[in-house]
Short mmCIF file of C-alpha atoms and ligand atoms in Angstrom, two decimals:
data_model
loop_
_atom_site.label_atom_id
_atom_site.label_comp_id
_atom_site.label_asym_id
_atom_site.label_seq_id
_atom_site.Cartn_x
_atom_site.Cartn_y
_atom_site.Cartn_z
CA UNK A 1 38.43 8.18 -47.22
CA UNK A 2 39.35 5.82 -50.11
CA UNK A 3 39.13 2.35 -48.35
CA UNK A 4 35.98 0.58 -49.35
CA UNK A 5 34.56 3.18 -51.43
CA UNK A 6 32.69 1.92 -54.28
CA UNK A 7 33.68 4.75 -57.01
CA UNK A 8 32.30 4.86 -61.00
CA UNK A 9 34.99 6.33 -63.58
CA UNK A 10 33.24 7.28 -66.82
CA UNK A 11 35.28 7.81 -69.26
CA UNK A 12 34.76 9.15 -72.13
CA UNK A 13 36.30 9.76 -76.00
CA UNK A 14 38.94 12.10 -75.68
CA UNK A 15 43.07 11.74 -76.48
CA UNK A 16 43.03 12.26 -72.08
CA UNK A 17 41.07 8.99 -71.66
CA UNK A 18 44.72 6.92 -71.98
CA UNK A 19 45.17 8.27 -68.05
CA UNK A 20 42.05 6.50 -66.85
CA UNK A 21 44.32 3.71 -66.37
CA UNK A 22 46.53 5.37 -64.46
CA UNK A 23 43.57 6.95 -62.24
CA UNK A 24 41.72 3.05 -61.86
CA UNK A 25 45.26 2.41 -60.23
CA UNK A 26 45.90 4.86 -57.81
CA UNK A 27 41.90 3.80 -56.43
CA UNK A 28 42.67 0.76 -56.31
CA UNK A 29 46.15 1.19 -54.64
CA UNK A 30 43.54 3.17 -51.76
CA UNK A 31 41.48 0.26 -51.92
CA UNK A 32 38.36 1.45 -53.09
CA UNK A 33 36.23 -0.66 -55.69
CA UNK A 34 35.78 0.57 -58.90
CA UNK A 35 34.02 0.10 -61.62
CA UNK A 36 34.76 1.85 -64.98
CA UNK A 37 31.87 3.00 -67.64
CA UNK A 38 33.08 3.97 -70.70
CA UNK A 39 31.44 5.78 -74.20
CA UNK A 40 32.04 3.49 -77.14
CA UNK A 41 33.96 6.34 -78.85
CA UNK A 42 36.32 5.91 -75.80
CA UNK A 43 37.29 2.28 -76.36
CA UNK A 44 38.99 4.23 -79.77
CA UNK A 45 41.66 5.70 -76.96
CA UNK A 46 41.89 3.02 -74.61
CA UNK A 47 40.84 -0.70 -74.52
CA UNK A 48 38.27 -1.55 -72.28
CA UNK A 49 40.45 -4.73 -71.48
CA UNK A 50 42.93 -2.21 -70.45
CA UNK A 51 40.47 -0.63 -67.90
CA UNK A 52 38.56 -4.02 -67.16
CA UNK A 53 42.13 -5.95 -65.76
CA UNK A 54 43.25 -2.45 -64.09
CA UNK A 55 39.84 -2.38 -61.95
CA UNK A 56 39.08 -5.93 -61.77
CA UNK A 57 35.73 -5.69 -63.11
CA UNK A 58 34.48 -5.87 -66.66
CA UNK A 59 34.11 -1.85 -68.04
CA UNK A 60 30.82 -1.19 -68.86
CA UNK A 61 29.99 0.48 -72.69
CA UNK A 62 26.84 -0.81 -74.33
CA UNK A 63 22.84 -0.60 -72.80
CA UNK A 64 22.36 -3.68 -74.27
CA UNK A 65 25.26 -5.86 -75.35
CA UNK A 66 25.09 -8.00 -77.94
CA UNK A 67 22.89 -11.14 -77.81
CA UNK A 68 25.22 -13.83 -76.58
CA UNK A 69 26.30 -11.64 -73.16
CA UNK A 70 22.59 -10.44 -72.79
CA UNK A 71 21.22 -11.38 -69.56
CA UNK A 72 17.82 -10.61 -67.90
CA UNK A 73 19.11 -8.10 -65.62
CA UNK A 74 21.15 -6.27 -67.67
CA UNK A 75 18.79 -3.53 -68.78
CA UNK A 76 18.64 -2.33 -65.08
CA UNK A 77 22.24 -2.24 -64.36
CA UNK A 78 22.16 1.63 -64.18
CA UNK A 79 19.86 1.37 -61.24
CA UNK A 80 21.47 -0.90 -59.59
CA UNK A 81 24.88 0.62 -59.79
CA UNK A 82 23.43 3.85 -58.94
CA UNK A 83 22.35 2.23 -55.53
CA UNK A 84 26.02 0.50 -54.91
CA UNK A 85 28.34 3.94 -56.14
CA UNK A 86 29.45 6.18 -53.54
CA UNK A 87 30.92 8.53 -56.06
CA UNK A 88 31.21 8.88 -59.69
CA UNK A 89 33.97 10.91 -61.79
CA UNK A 90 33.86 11.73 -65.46
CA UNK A 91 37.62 11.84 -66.49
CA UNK A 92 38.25 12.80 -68.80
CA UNK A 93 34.37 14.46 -70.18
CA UNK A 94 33.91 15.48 -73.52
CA UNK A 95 32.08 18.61 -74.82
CA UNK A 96 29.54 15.58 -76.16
CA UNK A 97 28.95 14.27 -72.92
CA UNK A 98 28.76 17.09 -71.09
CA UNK A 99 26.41 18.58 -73.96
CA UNK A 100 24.32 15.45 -73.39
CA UNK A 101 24.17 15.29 -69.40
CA UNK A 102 23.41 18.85 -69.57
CA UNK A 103 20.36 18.11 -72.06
CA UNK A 104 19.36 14.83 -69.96
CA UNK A 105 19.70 12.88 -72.61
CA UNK A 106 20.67 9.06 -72.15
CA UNK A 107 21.78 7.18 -75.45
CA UNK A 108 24.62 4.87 -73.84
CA UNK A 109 24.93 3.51 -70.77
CA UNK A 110 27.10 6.34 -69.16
CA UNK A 111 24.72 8.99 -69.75
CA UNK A 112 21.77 6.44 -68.63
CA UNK A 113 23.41 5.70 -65.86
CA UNK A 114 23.90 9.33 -64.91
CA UNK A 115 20.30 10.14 -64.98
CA UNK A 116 19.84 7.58 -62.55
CA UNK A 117 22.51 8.26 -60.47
CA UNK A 118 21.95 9.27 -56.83
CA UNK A 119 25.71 10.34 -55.44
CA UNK A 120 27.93 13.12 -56.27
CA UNK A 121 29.10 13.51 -59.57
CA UNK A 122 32.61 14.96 -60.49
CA UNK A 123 33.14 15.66 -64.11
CA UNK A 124 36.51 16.77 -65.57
CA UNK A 125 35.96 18.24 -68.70
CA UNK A 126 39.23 17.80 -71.22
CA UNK A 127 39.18 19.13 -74.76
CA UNK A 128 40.51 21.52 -77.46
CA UNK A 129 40.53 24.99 -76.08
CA UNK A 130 38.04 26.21 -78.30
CA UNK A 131 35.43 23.70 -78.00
CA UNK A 132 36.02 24.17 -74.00
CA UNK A 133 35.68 27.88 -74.68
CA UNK A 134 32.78 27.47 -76.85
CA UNK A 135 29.56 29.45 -75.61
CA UNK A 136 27.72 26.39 -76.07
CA UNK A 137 30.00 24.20 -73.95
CA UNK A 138 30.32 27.04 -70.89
CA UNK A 139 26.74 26.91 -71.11
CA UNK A 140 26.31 23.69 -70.52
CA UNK A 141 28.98 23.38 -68.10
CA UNK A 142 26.77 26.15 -66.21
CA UNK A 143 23.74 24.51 -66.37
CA UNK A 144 25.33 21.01 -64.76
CA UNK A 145 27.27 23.28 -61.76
CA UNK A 146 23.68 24.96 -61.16
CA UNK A 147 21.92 21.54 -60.93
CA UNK A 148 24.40 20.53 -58.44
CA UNK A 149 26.84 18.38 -60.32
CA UNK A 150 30.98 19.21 -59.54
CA UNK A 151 32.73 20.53 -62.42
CA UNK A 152 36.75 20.41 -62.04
CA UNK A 153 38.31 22.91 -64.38
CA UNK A 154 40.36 21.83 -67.08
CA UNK A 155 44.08 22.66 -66.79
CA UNK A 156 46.06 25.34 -69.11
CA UNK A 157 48.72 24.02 -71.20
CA UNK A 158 49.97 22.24 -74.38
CA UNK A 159 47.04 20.54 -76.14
CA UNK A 160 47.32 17.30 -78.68
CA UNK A 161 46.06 19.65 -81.23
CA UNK A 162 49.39 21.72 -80.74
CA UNK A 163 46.76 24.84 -79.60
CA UNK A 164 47.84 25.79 -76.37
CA UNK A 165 45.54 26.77 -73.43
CA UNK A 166 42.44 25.31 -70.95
CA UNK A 167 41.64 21.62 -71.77
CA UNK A 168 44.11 19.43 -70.16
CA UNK A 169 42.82 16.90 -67.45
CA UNK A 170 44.03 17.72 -64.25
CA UNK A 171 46.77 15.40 -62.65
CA UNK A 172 45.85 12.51 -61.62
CA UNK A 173 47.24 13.00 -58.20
CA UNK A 174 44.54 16.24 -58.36
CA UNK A 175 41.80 14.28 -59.34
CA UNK A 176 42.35 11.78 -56.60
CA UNK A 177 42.32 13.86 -53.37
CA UNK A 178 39.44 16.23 -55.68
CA UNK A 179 37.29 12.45 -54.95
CA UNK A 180 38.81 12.35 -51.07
CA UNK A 181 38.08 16.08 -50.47
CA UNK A 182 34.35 15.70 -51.59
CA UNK A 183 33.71 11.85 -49.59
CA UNK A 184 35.26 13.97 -46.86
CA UNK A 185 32.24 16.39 -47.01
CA UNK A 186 29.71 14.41 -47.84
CA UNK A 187 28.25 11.79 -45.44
CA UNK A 188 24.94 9.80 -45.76
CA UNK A 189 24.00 11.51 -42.48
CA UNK A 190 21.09 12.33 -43.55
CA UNK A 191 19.31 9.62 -44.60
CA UNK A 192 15.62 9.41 -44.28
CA UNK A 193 15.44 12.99 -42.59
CA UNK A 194 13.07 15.72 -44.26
CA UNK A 195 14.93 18.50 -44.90
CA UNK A 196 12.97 22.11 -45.72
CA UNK A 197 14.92 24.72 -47.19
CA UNK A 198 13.95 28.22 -47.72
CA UNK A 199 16.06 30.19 -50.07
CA UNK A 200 15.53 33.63 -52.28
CA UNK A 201 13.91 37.07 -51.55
CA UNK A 202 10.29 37.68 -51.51
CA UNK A 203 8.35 39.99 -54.21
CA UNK A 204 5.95 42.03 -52.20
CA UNK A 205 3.14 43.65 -55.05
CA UNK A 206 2.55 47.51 -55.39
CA UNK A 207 0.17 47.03 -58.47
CA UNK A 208 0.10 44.10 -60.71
CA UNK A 209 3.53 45.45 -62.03
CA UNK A 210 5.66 46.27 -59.40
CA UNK A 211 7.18 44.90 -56.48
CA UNK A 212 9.60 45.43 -53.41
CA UNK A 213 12.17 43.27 -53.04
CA UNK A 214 16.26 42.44 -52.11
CA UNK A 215 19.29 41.17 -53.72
CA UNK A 216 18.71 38.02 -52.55
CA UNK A 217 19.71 35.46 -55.07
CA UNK A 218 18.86 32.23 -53.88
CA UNK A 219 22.65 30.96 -54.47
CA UNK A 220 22.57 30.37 -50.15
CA UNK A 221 19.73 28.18 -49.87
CA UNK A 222 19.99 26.52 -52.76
CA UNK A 223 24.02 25.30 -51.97
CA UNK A 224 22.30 24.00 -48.57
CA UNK A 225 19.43 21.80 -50.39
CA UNK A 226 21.79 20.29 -52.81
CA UNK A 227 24.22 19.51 -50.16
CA UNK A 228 21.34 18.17 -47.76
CA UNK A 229 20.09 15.80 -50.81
CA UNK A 230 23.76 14.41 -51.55
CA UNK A 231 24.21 13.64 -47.67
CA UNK A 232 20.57 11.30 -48.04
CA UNK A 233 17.55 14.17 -46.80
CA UNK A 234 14.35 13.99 -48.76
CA UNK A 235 14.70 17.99 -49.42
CA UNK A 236 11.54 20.62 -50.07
CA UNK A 237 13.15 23.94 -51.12
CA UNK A 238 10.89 26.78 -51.05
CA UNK A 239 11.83 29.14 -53.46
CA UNK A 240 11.29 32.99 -53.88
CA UNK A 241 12.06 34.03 -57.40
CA UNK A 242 15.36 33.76 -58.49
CA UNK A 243 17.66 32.91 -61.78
CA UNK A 244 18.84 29.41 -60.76
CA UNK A 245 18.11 25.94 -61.61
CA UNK A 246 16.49 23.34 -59.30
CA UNK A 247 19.08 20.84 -57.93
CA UNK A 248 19.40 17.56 -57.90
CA UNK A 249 17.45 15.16 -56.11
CA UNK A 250 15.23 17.83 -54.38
CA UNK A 251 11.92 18.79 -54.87
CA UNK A 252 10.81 22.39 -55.20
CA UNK A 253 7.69 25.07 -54.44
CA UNK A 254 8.27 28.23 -55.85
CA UNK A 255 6.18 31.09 -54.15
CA UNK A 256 6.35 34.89 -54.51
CA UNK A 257 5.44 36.68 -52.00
CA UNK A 258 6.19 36.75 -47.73
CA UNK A 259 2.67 35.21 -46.53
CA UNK A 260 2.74 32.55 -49.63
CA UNK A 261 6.30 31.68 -48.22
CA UNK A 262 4.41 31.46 -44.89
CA UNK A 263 2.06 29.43 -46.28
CA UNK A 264 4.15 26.55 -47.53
CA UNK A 265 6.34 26.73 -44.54
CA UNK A 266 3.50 25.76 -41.57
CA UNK A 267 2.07 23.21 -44.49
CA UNK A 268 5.21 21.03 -44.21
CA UNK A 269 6.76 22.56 -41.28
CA UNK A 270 5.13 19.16 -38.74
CA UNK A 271 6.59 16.76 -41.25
CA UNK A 272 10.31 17.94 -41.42
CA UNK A 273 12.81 17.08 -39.23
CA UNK A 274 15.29 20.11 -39.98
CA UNK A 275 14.04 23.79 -41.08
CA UNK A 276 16.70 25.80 -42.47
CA UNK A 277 15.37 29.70 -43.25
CA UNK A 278 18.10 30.79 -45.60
CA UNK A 279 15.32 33.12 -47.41
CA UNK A 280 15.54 36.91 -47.20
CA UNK A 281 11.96 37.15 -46.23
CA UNK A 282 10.98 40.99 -46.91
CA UNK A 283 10.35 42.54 -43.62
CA UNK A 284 7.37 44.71 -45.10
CA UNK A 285 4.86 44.56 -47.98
CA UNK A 286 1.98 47.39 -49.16
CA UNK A 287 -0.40 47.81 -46.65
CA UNK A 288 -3.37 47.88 -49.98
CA UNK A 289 -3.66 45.84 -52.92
CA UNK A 290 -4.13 47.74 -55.66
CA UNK A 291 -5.14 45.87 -58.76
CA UNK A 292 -4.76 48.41 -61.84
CA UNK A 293 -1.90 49.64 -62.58
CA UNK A 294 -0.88 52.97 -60.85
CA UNK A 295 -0.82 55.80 -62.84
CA UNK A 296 2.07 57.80 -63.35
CA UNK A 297 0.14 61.15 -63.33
CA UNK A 298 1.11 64.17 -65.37
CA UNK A 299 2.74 66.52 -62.95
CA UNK A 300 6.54 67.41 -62.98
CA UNK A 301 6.93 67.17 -58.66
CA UNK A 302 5.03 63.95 -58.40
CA UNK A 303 5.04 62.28 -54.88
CA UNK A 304 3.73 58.60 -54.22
CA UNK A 305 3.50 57.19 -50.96
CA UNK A 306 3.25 53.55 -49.82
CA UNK A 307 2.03 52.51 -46.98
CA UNK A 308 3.74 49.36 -45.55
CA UNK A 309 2.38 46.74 -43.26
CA UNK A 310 4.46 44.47 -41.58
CA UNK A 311 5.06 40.94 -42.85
CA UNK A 312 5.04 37.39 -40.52
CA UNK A 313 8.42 36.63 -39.33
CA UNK A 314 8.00 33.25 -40.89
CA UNK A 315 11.31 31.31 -38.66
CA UNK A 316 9.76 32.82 -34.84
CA UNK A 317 6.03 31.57 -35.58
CA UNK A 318 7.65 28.16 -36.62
CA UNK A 319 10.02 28.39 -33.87
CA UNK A 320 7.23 28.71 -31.20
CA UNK A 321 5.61 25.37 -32.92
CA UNK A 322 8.81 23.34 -32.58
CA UNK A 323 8.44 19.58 -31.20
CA UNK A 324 11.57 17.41 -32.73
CA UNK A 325 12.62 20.22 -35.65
CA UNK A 326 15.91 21.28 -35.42
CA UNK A 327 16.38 24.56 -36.43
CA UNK A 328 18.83 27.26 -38.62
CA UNK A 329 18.26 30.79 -38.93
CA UNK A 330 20.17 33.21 -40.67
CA UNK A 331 21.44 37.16 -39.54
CA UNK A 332 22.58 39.52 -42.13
CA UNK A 333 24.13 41.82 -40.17
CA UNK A 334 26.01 45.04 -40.91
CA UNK A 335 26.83 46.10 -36.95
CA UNK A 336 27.17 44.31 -33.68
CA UNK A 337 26.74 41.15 -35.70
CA UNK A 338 27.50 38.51 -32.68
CA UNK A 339 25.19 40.06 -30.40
CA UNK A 340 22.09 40.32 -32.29
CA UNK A 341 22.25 37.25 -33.70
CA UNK A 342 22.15 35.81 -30.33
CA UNK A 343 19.10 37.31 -29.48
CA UNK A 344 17.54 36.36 -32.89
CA UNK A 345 18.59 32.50 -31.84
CA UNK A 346 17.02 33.04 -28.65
CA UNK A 347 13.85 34.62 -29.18
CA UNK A 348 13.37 32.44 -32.35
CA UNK A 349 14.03 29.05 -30.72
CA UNK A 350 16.89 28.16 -32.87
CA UNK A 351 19.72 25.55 -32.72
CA UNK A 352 22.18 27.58 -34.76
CA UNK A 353 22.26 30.80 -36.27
CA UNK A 354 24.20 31.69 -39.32
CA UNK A 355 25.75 35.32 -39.10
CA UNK A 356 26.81 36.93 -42.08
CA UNK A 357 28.00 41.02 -43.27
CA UNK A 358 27.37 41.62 -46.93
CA UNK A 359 30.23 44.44 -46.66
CA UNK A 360 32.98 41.06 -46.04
CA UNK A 361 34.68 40.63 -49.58
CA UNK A 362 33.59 37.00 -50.51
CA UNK A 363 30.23 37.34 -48.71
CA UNK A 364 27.09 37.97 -49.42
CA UNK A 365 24.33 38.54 -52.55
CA UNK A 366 24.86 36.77 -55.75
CA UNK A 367 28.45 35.53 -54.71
CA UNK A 368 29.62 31.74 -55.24
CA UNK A 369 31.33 32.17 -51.79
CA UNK A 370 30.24 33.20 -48.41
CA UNK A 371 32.28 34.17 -44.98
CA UNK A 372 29.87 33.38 -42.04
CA UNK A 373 29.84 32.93 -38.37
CA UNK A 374 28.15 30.12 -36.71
CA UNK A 375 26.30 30.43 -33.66
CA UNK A 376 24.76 27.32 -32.32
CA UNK A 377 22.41 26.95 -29.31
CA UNK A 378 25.60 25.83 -26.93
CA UNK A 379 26.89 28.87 -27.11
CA UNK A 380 29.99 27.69 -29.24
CA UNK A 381 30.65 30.56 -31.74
CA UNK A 382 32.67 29.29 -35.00
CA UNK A 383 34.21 31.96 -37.50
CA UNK A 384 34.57 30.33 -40.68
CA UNK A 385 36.97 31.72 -43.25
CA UNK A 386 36.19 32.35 -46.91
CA UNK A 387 34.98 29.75 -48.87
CA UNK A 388 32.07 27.95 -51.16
CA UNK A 389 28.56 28.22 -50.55
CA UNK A 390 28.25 24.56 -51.07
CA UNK A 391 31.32 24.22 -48.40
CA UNK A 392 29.39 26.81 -46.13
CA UNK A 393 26.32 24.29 -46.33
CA UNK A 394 28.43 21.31 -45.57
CA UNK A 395 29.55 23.03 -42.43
CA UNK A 396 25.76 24.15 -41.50
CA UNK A 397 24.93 20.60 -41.81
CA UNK A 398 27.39 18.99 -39.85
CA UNK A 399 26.32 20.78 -36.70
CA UNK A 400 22.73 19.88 -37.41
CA UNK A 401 23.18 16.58 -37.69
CA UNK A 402 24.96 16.48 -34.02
CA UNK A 403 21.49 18.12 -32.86
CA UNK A 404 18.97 15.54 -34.63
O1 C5P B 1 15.12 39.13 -37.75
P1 C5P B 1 15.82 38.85 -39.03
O2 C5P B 1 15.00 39.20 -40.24
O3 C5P B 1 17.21 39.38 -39.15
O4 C5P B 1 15.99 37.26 -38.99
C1 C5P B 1 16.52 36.59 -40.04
C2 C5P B 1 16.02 35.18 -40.06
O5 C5P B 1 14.60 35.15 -39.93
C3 C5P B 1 16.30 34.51 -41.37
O6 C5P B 1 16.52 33.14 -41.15
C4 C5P B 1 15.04 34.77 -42.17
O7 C5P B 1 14.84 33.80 -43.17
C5 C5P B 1 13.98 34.72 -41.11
N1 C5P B 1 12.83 35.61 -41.36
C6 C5P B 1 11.57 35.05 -41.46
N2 C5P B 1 10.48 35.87 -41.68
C7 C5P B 1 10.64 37.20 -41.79
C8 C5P B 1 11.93 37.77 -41.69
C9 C5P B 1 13.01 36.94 -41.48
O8 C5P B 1 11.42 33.85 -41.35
N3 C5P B 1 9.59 37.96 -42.01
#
């Protein structure tokens, strides 16, 4: 996956930033093109002539070099090699520049370049064990995974301080097929196609303080927007509420309840090109709005009944409207799984149907991972094993491209 790939290798000040050179090689020796970024506090580890004859190109430190070297177009050379990277790796990232990308801030030409950038970012973080185990730093690290960036754990060993434990980069032979793995994945397949992406549960009110809801968490729906922007889709996610950060390159509409979900949906529902109803959209909300708070009352055997009305199944109405849309549902099922979600694929007019049992270990609410069936219009019935929710979305995607 190598050949021809334009890659970006940041690196940044720490004692790991000597095995750039030894990473700009083994790219180069796969013939990809590659073009190396560095911090200034970097160029303290390794030269930048080093890097520079290693990857053929001239490594890239300062916003605005000094006066001589300063050219017109210099000041947008983040955007432009934004538009020509396929990939970019951090190797090795500091606590700094991962506390700055975290923060969006942009005060060299790495992290500059990072707010601009468009592909997949990998950053391998390498420090002292305590600054990786800092609160600070996991929080950060957190914050950069949630928005969609790939974080590639340190590895535990022997440290230059003499500490031992997590901080070492990875090997470089690691790091390498870490880059081929993820251009694997990822293909711009989905370039100029609008994507819509519901994810989360829905709050349905009792009184101004109370809701019903599910254990939806949103992690789903918002591993198959991220994944749709990185393969090229202008993405809309339409968001219950949930405890996660908006990712990259997507734009978001956050609504509460079933019928506001509804809402959005048939507003850009003409305009997309692929629907993809990850959302646990609550199957019933109170029948009466109530708009003071309910009163506990005073008695010790106190009953309270709800009444419940039925809410839109948001996915069939659309589903009856389709023209070019290609569709995904998705079936959490607990019993007979394969057969109902056939006749939830049918009677919803769907191109594929993603099964899943929240009893499977590794599936399910508020989980990183996910075991799920697919079920696409052909009849073709894939069991996946365990494994990412971003990986699950890569595999939802690839059969929807073969249906646009
Ligand atoms: O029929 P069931 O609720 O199992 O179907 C699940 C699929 O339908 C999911 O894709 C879910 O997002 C969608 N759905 C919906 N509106 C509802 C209930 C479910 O769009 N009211």
């Amino acid at each position: 996956m190598l050949k021809g790939k334009h890659i970006i290798l940041g690196v940044t000040g720490g004692i790991a930033a000597y095995k750039s050179a030894w990473l700009i090689r083994e790219f180069v020796k796969a013939n990809a093109e590659v073009q190396v970024v560095m911090t200034r506090t970097a160029t303290q580890f390794i030269t930048p002539l080093t890097l520079s004859t290693l990857s053929r190109r001239e490594a890239l430190i300062d916003m605005f070099p000094p006066a001589p070297d300063q050219t017109t177009d210099q000041w947008t050379k983040h955007v432009d090699l934004s538009l020509w990277a396929d990939i970019m790796l951090i190797a090795p990232a500091t606590a700094n520049t991962i506390a700055k990308i975290a923060h969006g801030m942009a005060d060299d030409f790495l992290t500059t370049l990072v707010l601009a950038l468009r592909c997949p970012l990998l950053i391998a973080s390498s420090m002292d064990v305590d600054m990786y185990r800092n609160e600070i730093t996991q929080r950060n690290i957190d914050i950069l995974k949630e928005t969609g960036y790939f974080l590639i754990d340190p590895d535990s060993g022997e440290l230059a301080s003499g500490l031992t434990g997590p901080g070492r980069l990875p090997e470089i032979e690691r790091l390498v097929k870490i880059v081929d793995d993820l251009l694997h994945k990822i293909h711009q397949d989905l370039t100029g196609k609008r994507v819509l992406v519901s994810a989360g549960p829905t709050q349905e009110p009792i009184d101004p303080v109370r809701f019903f809801s599910n254990r939806s968490s949103g992690k789903m729906g918002f591993a198959l927007a991220n994944a749709a922007a990185l393969r090229g889709g202008e993405v809309t996610l339409v968001s219950g509420p949930v405890h996660l950060r908006t990712p990259r390159n997507t734009r978001r509409i956050d609504v509460v309840t079933a019928s506001e979900m509804n809402e959005v949906m048939q507003s850009k529902f003409s305009s997309s090109d692929v629907v993809i109803m990850s959302a646990a959209v609550a199957d019933f909300s109170p029948a009466h709005r109530v708009e003071h708070k309910l009163k506990r009352g005073d008695e010790v055997d106190r009953r309270f009944v709800v009444e419940l009305k039925g809410n839109p199944d948001i996915l069939k109405t659309l589903g009856e409207q389709k023209t070019h849309q290609v569709m995904v549902g998705f079936a959490l099922e607990t019993d007979d799984g394969v057969e109902n979600a056939k006749k939830k694929l049918d009677e919803k007019h769907l191109d594929a149907i993603i099964l899943n049992n929240p009893n499977v270990k590794g599936a399910g609410f508020g989980a990183d991972t996910n075991v799920v069936t697919v079920i696409t219009a052909d009849g073709k019935i894939d069991e996946l094993p365990m494994m990412s929710k971003f990986d699950v979305a890569n595999e939802i995607l690839d059969r929807v491209v073969t249906y646009l």
